[in-house]
């Protein structure tokens, strides 16, 4: 199947293909088209009829396709941004690597360790860049926490915390009956697992213990829904961490992190957006964000900016080649924790990672 074309617009040297036109794929495509002057949105790809054409037209992209193979066959494509459903991530990473494309992939990178290992082997064999969409690493407040931890300002990390509370949606939790039990670990808390790993450098998770339930939509508990979870993690350096998630915060999107150490404590995140506040007879009021692409808008854009800069650095041998990004190794570390957490949620028992038997999400 060949590309279909829209009227031609001026191009940029670094040609990027975006795979997937859902909300995150569309956001990434818009970022490439509108916020990265050194890159060009070369093609939008999605097998769903009409989706790629619609998004391409909105963004002035000259090419679109419903056949993902077109992207990998196009020798002019320098890099791909994978925003497709997560079940397809590992396969798309492997195909992109085999085609010699640099890769930005949304989290999670896979649903099974074996699939991820195969994809990472393809990346290694091809010698291409793989960056994972752990966007909190590019948020200024979280990055500041990491800098202070790495500088030794708070001493040795002893207690860590990361939480994700998704905003409440009018009418209740969408599609609650279809949400699989692994989602809270592999799709939501995967961010928190990576954040905690990042903020405790050099240490590895050794054991996890989970308490989880359907507290937001208890009527779907029998369907296997988990919408609330607390994960306790023990690290190899002795530090204890807690990751927490809930699918329905009435006050808005809430993401925070904290590291307590032997010399002090540092925090990131605040559910209150301080752009405006009001005070009246009922008290003080401040706005909160309702979407992750609002709360982390700049971080989402910065991670793709770094992605393109790193590609150029690798090509041209400049200092940008050394820019730090979340890698396949980071994706694997977070996935190991997520799968162990899923196992613990089912058994009610602590799970040592070296003894974990859950290596994949059940189909």
GROMACS .gro file of C-alpha atoms in nm, residues 42-323:
model
  282
   42UNK     CA    1   0.671   1.327   0.756
   43UNK     CA    2   0.387   1.075   0.785
   44UNK     CA    3   0.098   0.981   1.012
   45UNK     CA    4   0.010   0.611   1.027
   46UNK     CA    5  -0.290   0.432   1.175
   47UNK     CA    6  -0.474   0.122   1.050
   48UNK     CA    7  -0.813   0.262   1.154
   49UNK     CA    8  -0.985   0.388   0.838
   50UNK     CA    9  -0.972   0.764   0.801
   51UNK     CA   10  -0.788   0.840   1.125
   52UNK     CA   11  -0.444   0.904   0.977
   53UNK     CA   12  -0.584   1.113   0.692
   54UNK     CA   13  -0.783   1.330   0.932
   55UNK     CA   14  -0.491   1.401   1.164
   56UNK     CA   15  -0.250   1.460   0.874
   57UNK     CA   16  -0.489   1.714   0.725
   58UNK     CA   17  -0.523   1.895   1.058
   59UNK     CA   18  -0.147   1.925   1.094
   60UNK     CA   19  -0.053   1.995   0.734
   61UNK     CA   20   0.136   1.668   0.701
   62UNK     CA   21   0.189   1.564   0.339
   63UNK     CA   22   0.168   1.186   0.391
   64UNK     CA   23  -0.062   0.943   0.567
   65UNK     CA   24  -0.113   0.568   0.555
   66UNK     CA   25  -0.327   0.290   0.699
   67UNK     CA   26  -0.049   0.036   0.641
   68UNK     CA   27   0.220   0.061   0.911
   69UNK     CA   28   0.459  -0.133   0.688
   70UNK     CA   29   0.478   0.176   0.463
   71UNK     CA   30   0.659   0.360   0.741
   72UNK     CA   31   0.926   0.095   0.782
   73UNK     CA   32   0.975   0.065   0.406
   74UNK     CA   33   1.028   0.441   0.367
   75UNK     CA   34   1.403   0.500   0.362
   76UNK     CA   35   1.355   0.873   0.415
   77UNK     CA   36   1.200   0.825   0.761
   78UNK     CA   37   1.464   0.897   1.024
   79UNK     CA   38   1.264   0.817   1.337
   80UNK     CA   39   0.930   0.686   1.454
   81UNK     CA   40   0.713   0.794   1.745
   82UNK     CA   41   0.503   0.502   1.865
   83UNK     CA   42   0.172   0.605   2.019
   84UNK     CA   43  -0.024   0.293   1.925
   85UNK     CA   44  -0.203   0.078   2.186
   86UNK     CA   45   0.050  -0.070   2.428
   87UNK     CA   46  -0.014  -0.431   2.328
   88UNK     CA   47   0.162  -0.351   1.998
   89UNK     CA   48   0.460  -0.160   2.137
   90UNK     CA   49   0.716  -0.439   2.154
   91UNK     CA   50   0.644  -0.559   1.802
   92UNK     CA   51   0.658  -0.208   1.659
   93UNK     CA   52   0.988  -0.139   1.837
   94UNK     CA   53   1.139  -0.453   1.684
   95UNK     CA   54   1.010  -0.367   1.335
   96UNK     CA   55   1.132  -0.008   1.356
   97UNK     CA   56   1.475  -0.120   1.473
   98UNK     CA   57   1.503  -0.374   1.193
   99UNK     CA   58   1.424  -0.092   0.950
  100UNK     CA   59   1.702   0.122   1.098
  101UNK     CA   60   1.472   0.387   1.247
  102UNK     CA   61   1.537   0.566   1.574
  103UNK     CA   62   1.249   0.506   1.813
  104UNK     CA   63   1.047   0.697   2.068
  105UNK     CA   64   0.791   0.465   2.228
  106UNK     CA   65   0.520   0.537   2.478
  107UNK     CA   66   0.505   0.336   2.799
  108UNK     CA   67   0.480   0.048   2.868
  109UNK     CA   68   0.731  -0.080   2.616
  110UNK     CA   69   0.575  -0.427   2.635
  111UNK     CA   70   0.331  -0.645   2.827
  112UNK     CA   71   0.575  -0.936   2.861
  113UNK     CA   72   0.941  -0.950   2.954
  114UNK     CA   73   1.019  -1.196   2.673
  115UNK     CA   74   0.861  -0.966   2.414
  116UNK     CA   75   1.051  -0.669   2.550
  117UNK     CA   76   1.379  -0.861   2.551
  118UNK     CA   77   1.328  -0.952   2.184
  119UNK     CA   78   1.260  -0.588   2.101
  120UNK     CA   79   1.565  -0.468   2.294
  121UNK     CA   80   1.780  -0.724   2.114
  122UNK     CA   81   1.658  -0.581   1.781
  123UNK     CA   82   1.743  -0.230   1.898
  124UNK     CA   83   2.091  -0.338   2.006
  125UNK     CA   84   2.156  -0.522   1.679
  126UNK     CA   85   2.047  -0.221   1.474
  127UNK     CA   86   2.240   0.033   1.680
  128UNK     CA   87   1.945   0.273   1.690
  129UNK     CA   88   1.822   0.498   1.968
  130UNK     CA   89   1.527   0.381   2.179
  131UNK     CA   90   1.374   0.637   2.413
  132UNK     CA   91   1.074   0.550   2.635
  133UNK     CA   92   0.798   0.798   2.715
  134UNK     CA   93   0.855   0.837   3.088
  135UNK     CA   94   0.768   1.205   3.071
  136UNK     CA   95   0.806   1.284   3.441
  137UNK     CA   96   1.182   1.279   3.394
  138UNK     CA   97   1.140   1.591   3.180
  139UNK     CA   98   0.915   1.780   3.421
  140UNK     CA   99   1.111   2.062   3.583
  141UNK     CA  100   1.003   1.982   3.938
  142UNK     CA  101   1.082   1.611   3.914
  143UNK     CA  102   1.411   1.685   3.737
  144UNK     CA  103   1.504   1.920   4.022
  145UNK     CA  104   1.438   1.642   4.274
  146UNK     CA  105   1.663   1.408   4.077
  147UNK     CA  106   1.939   1.670   4.067
  148UNK     CA  107   1.925   1.716   4.443
  149UNK     CA  108   1.929   1.342   4.506
  150UNK     CA  109   2.223   1.293   4.269
  151UNK     CA  110   2.416   1.581   4.427
  152UNK     CA  111   2.391   1.422   4.771
  153UNK     CA  112   2.199   1.721   4.907
  154UNK     CA  113   1.954   1.502   5.099
  155UNK     CA  114   2.202   1.229   5.187
  156UNK     CA  115   2.117   0.863   5.141
  157UNK     CA  116   1.759   0.795   5.026
  158UNK     CA  117   1.563   0.610   5.292
  159UNK     CA  118   1.194   0.664   5.213
  160UNK     CA  119   1.050   0.739   4.867
  161UNK     CA  120   0.697   0.805   4.750
  162UNK     CA  121   0.531   0.850   4.413
  163UNK     CA  122   0.161   0.881   4.345
  164UNK     CA  123  -0.074   0.911   4.050
  165UNK     CA  124  -0.438   1.005   4.098
  166UNK     CA  125  -0.629   1.038   3.775
  167UNK     CA  126  -0.901   1.305   3.758
  168UNK     CA  127  -1.263   1.214   3.815
  169UNK     CA  128  -1.469   1.189   3.498
  170UNK     CA  129  -1.833   1.299   3.485
  171UNK     CA  130  -2.061   0.997   3.473
  172UNK     CA  131  -1.817   0.766   3.649
  173UNK     CA  132  -1.513   0.563   3.549
  174UNK     CA  133  -1.524   0.518   3.168
  175UNK     CA  134  -1.541   0.159   3.042
  176UNK     CA  135  -1.493   0.027   3.396
  177UNK     CA  136  -1.622  -0.319   3.299
  178UNK     CA  137  -1.348  -0.354   3.036
  179UNK     CA  138  -1.049  -0.238   3.244
  180UNK     CA  139  -0.821  -0.536   3.306
  181UNK     CA  140  -0.661  -0.591   3.645
  182UNK     CA  141  -0.310  -0.526   3.512
  183UNK     CA  142  -0.387  -0.176   3.382
  184UNK     CA  143  -0.331   0.006   3.710
  185UNK     CA  144   0.019  -0.146   3.727
  186UNK     CA  145   0.130  -0.158   3.361
  187UNK     CA  146  -0.034   0.162   3.233
  188UNK     CA  147  -0.064   0.391   3.536
  189UNK     CA  148   0.183   0.296   3.809
  190UNK     CA  149   0.450   0.211   3.550
  191UNK     CA  150   0.527   0.586   3.561
  192UNK     CA  151   0.566   0.575   3.938
  193UNK     CA  152   0.785   0.266   3.926
  194UNK     CA  153   1.018   0.436   3.680
  195UNK     CA  154   1.016   0.757   3.883
  196UNK     CA  155   1.113   0.574   4.201
  197UNK     CA  156   1.388   0.381   4.022
  198UNK     CA  157   1.520   0.707   3.876
  199UNK     CA  158   1.514   0.883   4.214
  200UNK     CA  159   1.702   0.600   4.385
  201UNK     CA  160   1.999   0.570   4.148
  202UNK     CA  161   2.211   0.258   4.157
  203UNK     CA  162   1.955   0.059   4.358
  204UNK     CA  163   1.720  -0.213   4.233
  205UNK     CA  164   1.380  -0.324   4.358
  206UNK     CA  165   1.408  -0.655   4.539
  207UNK     CA  166   1.057  -0.707   4.674
  208UNK     CA  167   0.706  -0.567   4.625
  209UNK     CA  168   0.386  -0.605   4.824
  210UNK     CA  169   0.050  -0.479   4.701
  211UNK     CA  170  -0.290  -0.394   4.839
  212UNK     CA  171  -0.540  -0.316   4.563
  213UNK     CA  172  -0.915  -0.304   4.517
  214UNK     CA  173  -1.203  -0.158   4.319
  215UNK     CA  174  -1.303   0.133   4.541
  216UNK     CA  175  -1.401   0.381   4.270
  217UNK     CA  176  -1.632   0.138   4.088
  218UNK     CA  177  -1.687  -0.153   4.331
  219UNK     CA  178  -1.971  -0.292   4.121
  220UNK     CA  179  -1.703  -0.409   3.875
  221UNK     CA  180  -1.484  -0.579   4.134
  222UNK     CA  181  -1.608  -0.921   4.022
  223UNK     CA  182  -1.494  -0.840   3.668
  224UNK     CA  183  -1.138  -0.805   3.797
  225UNK     CA  184  -1.125  -0.426   3.808
  226UNK     CA  185  -0.854  -0.271   4.021
  227UNK     CA  186  -0.887   0.107   4.040
  228UNK     CA  187  -0.699   0.176   4.363
  229UNK     CA  188  -0.359   0.039   4.464
  230UNK     CA  189  -0.073   0.088   4.707
  231UNK     CA  190   0.258  -0.082   4.626
  232UNK     CA  191   0.535  -0.109   4.885
  233UNK     CA  192   0.883  -0.167   4.744
  234UNK     CA  193   1.211  -0.264   4.910
  235UNK     CA  194   1.530  -0.159   4.729
  236UNK     CA  195   1.873  -0.320   4.733
  237UNK     CA  196   2.017  -0.020   4.922
  238UNK     CA  197   1.763  -0.070   5.201
  239UNK     CA  198   1.535   0.217   5.098
  240UNK     CA  199   1.159   0.163   5.122
  241UNK     CA  200   0.929   0.315   4.861
  242UNK     CA  201   0.554   0.348   4.821
  243UNK     CA  202   0.374   0.390   4.489
  244UNK     CA  203   0.007   0.481   4.502
  245UNK     CA  204  -0.264   0.514   4.238
  246UNK     CA  205  -0.635   0.587   4.212
  247UNK     CA  206  -0.846   0.634   3.900
  248UNK     CA  207  -1.078   0.909   4.027
  249UNK     CA  208  -0.959   1.218   4.215
  250UNK     CA  209  -1.254   1.455   4.245
  251UNK     CA  210  -1.026   1.759   4.268
  252UNK     CA  211  -0.825   1.697   3.950
  253UNK     CA  212  -0.511   1.533   3.818
  254UNK     CA  213  -0.263   1.475   4.100
  255UNK     CA  214   0.095   1.354   4.050
  256UNK     CA  215   0.358   1.390   4.321
  257UNK     CA  216   0.694   1.250   4.426
  258UNK     CA  217   0.908   1.265   4.739
  259UNK     CA  218   1.248   1.146   4.855
  260UNK     CA  219   1.336   1.149   5.225
  261UNK     CA  220   1.704   1.102   5.301
  262UNK     CA  221   1.953   1.104   5.583
  263UNK     CA  222   2.012   1.479   5.540
  264UNK     CA  223   1.671   1.607   5.434
  265UNK     CA  224   1.373   1.573   5.206
  266UNK     CA  225   1.272   1.698   4.860
  267UNK     CA  226   0.932   1.695   4.690
  268UNK     CA  227   0.786   1.737   4.341
  269UNK     CA  228   0.434   1.796   4.220
  270UNK     CA  229   0.138   1.995   4.343
  271UNK     CA  230  -0.224   1.931   4.246
  272UNK     CA  231  -0.297   2.303   4.274
  273UNK     CA  232  -0.202   2.503   3.966
  274UNK     CA  233  -0.095   2.843   4.095
  275UNK     CA  234  -0.167   3.046   3.782
  276UNK     CA  235  -0.474   3.185   3.957
  277UNK     CA  236  -0.654   3.156   4.290
  278UNK     CA  237  -0.959   3.311   4.452
  279UNK     CA  238  -1.080   3.380   4.803
  280UNK     CA  239  -1.443   3.424   4.908
  281UNK     CA  240  -1.683   3.354   5.194
  282UNK     CA  241  -1.656   2.981   5.130
  283UNK     CA  242  -1.278   2.985   5.157
  284UNK     CA  243  -0.973   2.973   4.929
  285UNK     CA  244  -0.996   2.819   4.584
  286UNK     CA  245  -0.736   2.732   4.322
  287UNK     CA  246  -0.766   2.562   3.983
  288UNK     CA  247  -0.637   2.211   3.910
  289UNK     CA  248  -0.558   2.041   3.581
  290UNK     CA  249  -0.787   1.768   3.448
  291UNK     CA  250  -0.566   1.606   3.183
  292UNK     CA  251  -0.211   1.472   3.188
  293UNK     CA  252  -0.138   1.649   2.860
  294UNK     CA  253  -0.223   1.972   3.041
  295UNK     CA  254  -0.034   1.906   3.366
  296UNK     CA  255   0.271   1.771   3.180
  297UNK     CA  256   0.233   1.956   2.850
  298UNK     CA  257   0.585   2.102   2.856
  299UNK     CA  258   0.741   1.776   2.972
  300UNK     CA  259   0.572   1.589   2.686
  301UNK     CA  260   0.714   1.839   2.440
  302UNK     CA  261   1.058   1.854   2.596
  303UNK     CA  262   1.102   1.477   2.582
  304UNK     CA  263   1.052   1.482   2.205
  305UNK     CA  264   1.279   1.783   2.169
  306UNK     CA  265   1.551   1.592   2.354
  307UNK     CA  266   1.480   1.288   2.135
  308UNK     CA  267   1.547   1.483   1.816
  309UNK     CA  268   1.850   1.658   1.962
  310UNK     CA  269   1.999   1.326   2.068
  311UNK     CA  270   1.948   1.179   1.719
  312UNK     CA  271   2.132   1.476   1.568
  313UNK     CA  272   2.404   1.444   1.827
  314UNK     CA  273   2.454   1.079   1.742
  315UNK     CA  274   2.467   1.162   1.370
  316UNK     CA  275   2.699   1.459   1.399
  317UNK     CA  276   2.914   1.346   1.690
  318UNK     CA  277   2.818   1.641   1.911
  319UNK     CA  278   2.768   1.663   2.287
  320UNK     CA  279   2.392   1.612   2.243
  321UNK     CA  280   2.464   1.245   2.178
  322UNK     CA  281   2.517   1.210   2.552
  323UNK     CA  282   2.180   1.359   2.654
   0.00000   0.00000   0.00000
